[in-house]
Short mmCIF file of C-alpha atoms in Angstrom, two decimals:
data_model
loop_
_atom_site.label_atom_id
_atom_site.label_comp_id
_atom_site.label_asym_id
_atom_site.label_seq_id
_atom_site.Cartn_x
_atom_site.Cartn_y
_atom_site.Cartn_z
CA UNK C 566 -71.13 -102.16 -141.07
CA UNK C 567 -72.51 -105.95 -141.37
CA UNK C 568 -70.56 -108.74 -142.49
CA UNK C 569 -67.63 -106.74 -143.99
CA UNK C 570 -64.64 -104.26 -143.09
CA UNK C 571 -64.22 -100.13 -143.39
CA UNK C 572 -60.68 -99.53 -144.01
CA UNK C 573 -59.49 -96.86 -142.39
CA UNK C 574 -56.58 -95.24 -143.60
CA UNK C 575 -53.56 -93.49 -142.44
CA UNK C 576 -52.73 -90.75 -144.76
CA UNK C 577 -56.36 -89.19 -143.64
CA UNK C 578 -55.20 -88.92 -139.66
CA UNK C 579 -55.03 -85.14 -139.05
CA UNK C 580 -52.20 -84.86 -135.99
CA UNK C 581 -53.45 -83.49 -133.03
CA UNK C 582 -51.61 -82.08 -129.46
CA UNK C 583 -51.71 -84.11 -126.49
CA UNK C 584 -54.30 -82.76 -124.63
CA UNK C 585 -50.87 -81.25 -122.13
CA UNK C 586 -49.41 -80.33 -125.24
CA UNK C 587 -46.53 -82.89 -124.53
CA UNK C 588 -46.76 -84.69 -127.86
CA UNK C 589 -48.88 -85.58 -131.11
CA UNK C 590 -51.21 -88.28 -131.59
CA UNK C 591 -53.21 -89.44 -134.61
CA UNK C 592 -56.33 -90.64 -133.86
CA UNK C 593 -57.10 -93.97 -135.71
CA UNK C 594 -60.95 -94.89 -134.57
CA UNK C 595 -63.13 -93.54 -131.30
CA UNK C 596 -66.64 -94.89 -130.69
CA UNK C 597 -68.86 -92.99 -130.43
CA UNK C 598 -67.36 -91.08 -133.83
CA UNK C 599 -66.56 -87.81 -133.64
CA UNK C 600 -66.45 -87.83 -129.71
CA UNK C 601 -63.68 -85.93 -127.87
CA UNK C 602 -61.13 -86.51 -125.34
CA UNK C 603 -63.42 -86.53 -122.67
CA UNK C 604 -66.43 -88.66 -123.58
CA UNK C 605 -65.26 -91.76 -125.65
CA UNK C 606 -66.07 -95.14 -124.64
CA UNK C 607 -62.88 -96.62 -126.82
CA UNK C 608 -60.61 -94.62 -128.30
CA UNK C 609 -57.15 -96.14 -130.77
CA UNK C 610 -54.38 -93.77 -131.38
CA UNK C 611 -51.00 -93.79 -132.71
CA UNK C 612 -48.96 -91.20 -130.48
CA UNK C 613 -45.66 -89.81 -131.43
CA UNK C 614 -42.99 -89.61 -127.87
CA UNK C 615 -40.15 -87.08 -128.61
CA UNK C 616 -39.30 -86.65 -125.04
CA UNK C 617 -39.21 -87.71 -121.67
CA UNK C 618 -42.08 -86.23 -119.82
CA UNK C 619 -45.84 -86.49 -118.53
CA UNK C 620 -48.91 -88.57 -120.06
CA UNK C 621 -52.23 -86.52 -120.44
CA UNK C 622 -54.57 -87.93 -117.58
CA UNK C 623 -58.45 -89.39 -118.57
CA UNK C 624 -60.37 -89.87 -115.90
CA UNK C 625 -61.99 -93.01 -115.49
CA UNK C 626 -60.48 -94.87 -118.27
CA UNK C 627 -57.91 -97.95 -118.99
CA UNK C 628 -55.04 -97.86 -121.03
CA UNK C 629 -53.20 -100.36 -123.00
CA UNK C 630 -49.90 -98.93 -124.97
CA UNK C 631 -48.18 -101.09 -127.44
CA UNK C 632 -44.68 -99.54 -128.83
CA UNK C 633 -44.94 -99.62 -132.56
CA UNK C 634 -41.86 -97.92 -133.12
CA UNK C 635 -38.50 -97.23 -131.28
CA UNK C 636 -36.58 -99.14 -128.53
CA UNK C 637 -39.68 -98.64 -125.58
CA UNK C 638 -39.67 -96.88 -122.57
CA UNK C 639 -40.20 -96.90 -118.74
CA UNK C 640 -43.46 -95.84 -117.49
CA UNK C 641 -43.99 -94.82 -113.68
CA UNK C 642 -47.94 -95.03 -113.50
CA UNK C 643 -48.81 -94.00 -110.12
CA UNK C 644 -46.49 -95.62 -107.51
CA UNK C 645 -45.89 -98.32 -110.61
CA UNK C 646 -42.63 -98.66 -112.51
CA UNK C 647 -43.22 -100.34 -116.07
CA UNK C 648 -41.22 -101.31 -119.04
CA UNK C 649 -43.07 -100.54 -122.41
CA UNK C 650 -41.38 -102.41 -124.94
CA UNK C 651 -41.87 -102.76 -129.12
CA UNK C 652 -44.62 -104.90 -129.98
CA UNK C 653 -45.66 -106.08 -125.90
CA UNK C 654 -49.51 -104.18 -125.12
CA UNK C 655 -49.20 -103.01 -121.53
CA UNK C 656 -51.86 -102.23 -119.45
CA UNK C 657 -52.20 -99.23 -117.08
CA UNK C 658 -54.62 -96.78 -115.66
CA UNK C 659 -55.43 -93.74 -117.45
CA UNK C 660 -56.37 -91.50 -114.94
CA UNK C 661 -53.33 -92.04 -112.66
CA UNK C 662 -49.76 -89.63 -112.95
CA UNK C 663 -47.99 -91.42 -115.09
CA UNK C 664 -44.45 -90.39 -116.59
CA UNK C 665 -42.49 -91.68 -119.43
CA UNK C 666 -38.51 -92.11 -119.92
CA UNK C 667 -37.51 -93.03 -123.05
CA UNK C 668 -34.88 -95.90 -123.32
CA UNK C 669 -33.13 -94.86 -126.86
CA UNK C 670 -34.70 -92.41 -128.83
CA UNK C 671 -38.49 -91.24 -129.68
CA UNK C 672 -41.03 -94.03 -129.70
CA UNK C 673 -44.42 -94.28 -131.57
CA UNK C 674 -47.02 -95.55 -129.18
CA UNK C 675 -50.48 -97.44 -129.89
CA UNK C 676 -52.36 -96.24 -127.47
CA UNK C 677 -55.73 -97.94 -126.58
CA UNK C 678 -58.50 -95.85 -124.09
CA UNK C 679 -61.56 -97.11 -123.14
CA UNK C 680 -63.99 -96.06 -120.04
CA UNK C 681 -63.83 -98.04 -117.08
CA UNK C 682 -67.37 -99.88 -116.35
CA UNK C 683 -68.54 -99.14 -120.19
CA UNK C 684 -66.04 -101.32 -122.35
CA UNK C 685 -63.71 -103.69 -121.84
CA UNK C 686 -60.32 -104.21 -124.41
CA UNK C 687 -57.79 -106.35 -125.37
CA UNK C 688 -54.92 -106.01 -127.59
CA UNK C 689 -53.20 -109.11 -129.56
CA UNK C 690 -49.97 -108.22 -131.60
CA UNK C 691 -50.01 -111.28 -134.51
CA UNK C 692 -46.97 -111.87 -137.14
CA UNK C 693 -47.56 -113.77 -140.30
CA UNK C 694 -50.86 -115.08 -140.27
CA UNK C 695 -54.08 -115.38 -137.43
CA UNK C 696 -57.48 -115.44 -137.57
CA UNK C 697 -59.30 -112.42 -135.76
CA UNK C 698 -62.21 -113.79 -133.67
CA UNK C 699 -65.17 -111.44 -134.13
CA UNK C 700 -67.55 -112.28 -131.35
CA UNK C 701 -71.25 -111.16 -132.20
CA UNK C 702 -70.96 -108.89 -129.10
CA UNK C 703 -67.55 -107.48 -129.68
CA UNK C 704 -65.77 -104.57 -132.10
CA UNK C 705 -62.76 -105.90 -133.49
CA UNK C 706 -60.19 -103.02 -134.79
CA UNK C 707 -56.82 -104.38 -136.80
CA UNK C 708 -54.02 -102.10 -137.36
CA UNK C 709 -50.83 -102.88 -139.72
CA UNK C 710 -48.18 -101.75 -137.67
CA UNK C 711 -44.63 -102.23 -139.41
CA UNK C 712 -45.76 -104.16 -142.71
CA UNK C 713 -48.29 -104.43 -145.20
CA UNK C 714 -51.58 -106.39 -143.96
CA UNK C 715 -54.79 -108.27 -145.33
CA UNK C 716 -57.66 -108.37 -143.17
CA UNK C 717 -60.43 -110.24 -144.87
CA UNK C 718 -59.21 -109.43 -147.66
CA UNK C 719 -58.70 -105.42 -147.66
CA UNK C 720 -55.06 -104.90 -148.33
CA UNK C 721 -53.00 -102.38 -145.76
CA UNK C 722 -50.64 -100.37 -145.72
CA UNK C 723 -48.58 -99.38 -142.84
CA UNK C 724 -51.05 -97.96 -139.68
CA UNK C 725 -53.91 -98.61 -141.78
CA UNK C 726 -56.59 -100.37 -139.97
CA UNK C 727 -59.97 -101.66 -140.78
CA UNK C 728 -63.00 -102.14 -138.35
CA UNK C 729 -63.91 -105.85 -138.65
CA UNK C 730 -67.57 -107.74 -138.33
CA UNK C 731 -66.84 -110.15 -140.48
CA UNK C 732 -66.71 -114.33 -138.91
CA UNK C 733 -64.10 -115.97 -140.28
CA UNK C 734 -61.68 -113.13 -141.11
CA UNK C 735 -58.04 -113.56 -140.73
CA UNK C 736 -55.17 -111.02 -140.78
CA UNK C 737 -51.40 -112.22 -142.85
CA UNK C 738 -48.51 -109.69 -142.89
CA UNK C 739 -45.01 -109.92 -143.25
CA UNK C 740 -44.34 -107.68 -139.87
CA UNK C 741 -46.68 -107.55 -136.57
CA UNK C 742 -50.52 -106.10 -136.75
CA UNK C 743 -52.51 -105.25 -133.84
CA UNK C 744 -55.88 -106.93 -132.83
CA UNK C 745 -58.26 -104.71 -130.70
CA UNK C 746 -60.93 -106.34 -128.93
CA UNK C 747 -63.53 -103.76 -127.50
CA UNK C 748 -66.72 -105.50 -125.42
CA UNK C 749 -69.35 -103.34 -123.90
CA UNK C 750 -69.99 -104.08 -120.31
CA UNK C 751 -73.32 -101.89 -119.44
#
């Protein structure tokens, strides 16, 4: 990819178990493609929470999980206690016991890995319109989360996402999209 987008679309996202078979998730985009749950440097997924119960631990990695659906929930990430709430990316590490409690219902969770020392991430939830900085050194992923989207100029639908290398682009939907920075660090 040079100068453009690759749309990446939702109705082709097989759903997979969590790997403690407490949930689904759909993958969205991993780098490198193809790899599994173990050897990703950045991995995007859109994880469906049914239940109060246990996170899958991956050693070495960071998380950031942004509630895309549903009222949130409390996390307790190690000796942590955090409040996950809709649209609000929160950070946590993904290789310590962490627990969920939903506050009202199931959720739908974007949920952003990447390996600690390798990458570095950050997530931006926009409404309306934004441009999406694509640094020469970075991998920019957008994802329409509640409303259409058009990312430099590939139209959206909801949890479509495109990869993005192009200067300049911007992002404009009616609802909130997600902006994924990843940077490699080594």
């Amino acid at each position: 990819m040079s100068g453009g987008v690759r749309v990446l679309r939702a109705a082709g996202r097989a759903a997979v178990p969590w790997r403690n078979g407490g949930g689904i998730t759909r993958e969205v985009a991993a780098r490198p493609e193809g790899a599994g749950a173990g050897d990703f440097d950045w991995r995007v997924s859109l994880a469906d929470v049914g239940a109060d119960g246990p996170f899958s631990a991956f050693p070495g990695t960071e998380r950031i999980l942004t509630v895309v659906e549903g009222a949130g929930m409390d996390l307790t990430a190690g000796e942590r206690l955090l409040r996950a709430e809709p649209y609000v990316p929160l950070p946590f590490p993904g290789d310590v016991p962490t627990v969920g409690r939903l506050l009202a219902g199931p959720v739908v969770n974007l949920n952003v890995m990447h390996r600690r020392g390798a990458v570095t991430a950050g997530v931006t939830v926009v409404r309306g319109g934004a441009p999406v900085p694509v640094a020469p050194d970075a991998t920019v992923l957008v994802v329409a989360l509640d409303a259409p989207a058009v990312v430099a100029g590939a139209e959206l639908g909801r949890y479509d996402a495109v990869l993005c290398d192009a200067p300049g682009a911007t992002v404009r939907t009616g609802g909130h999209a997600a902006v994924v920075t990843f940077r490699r660090t080594g």
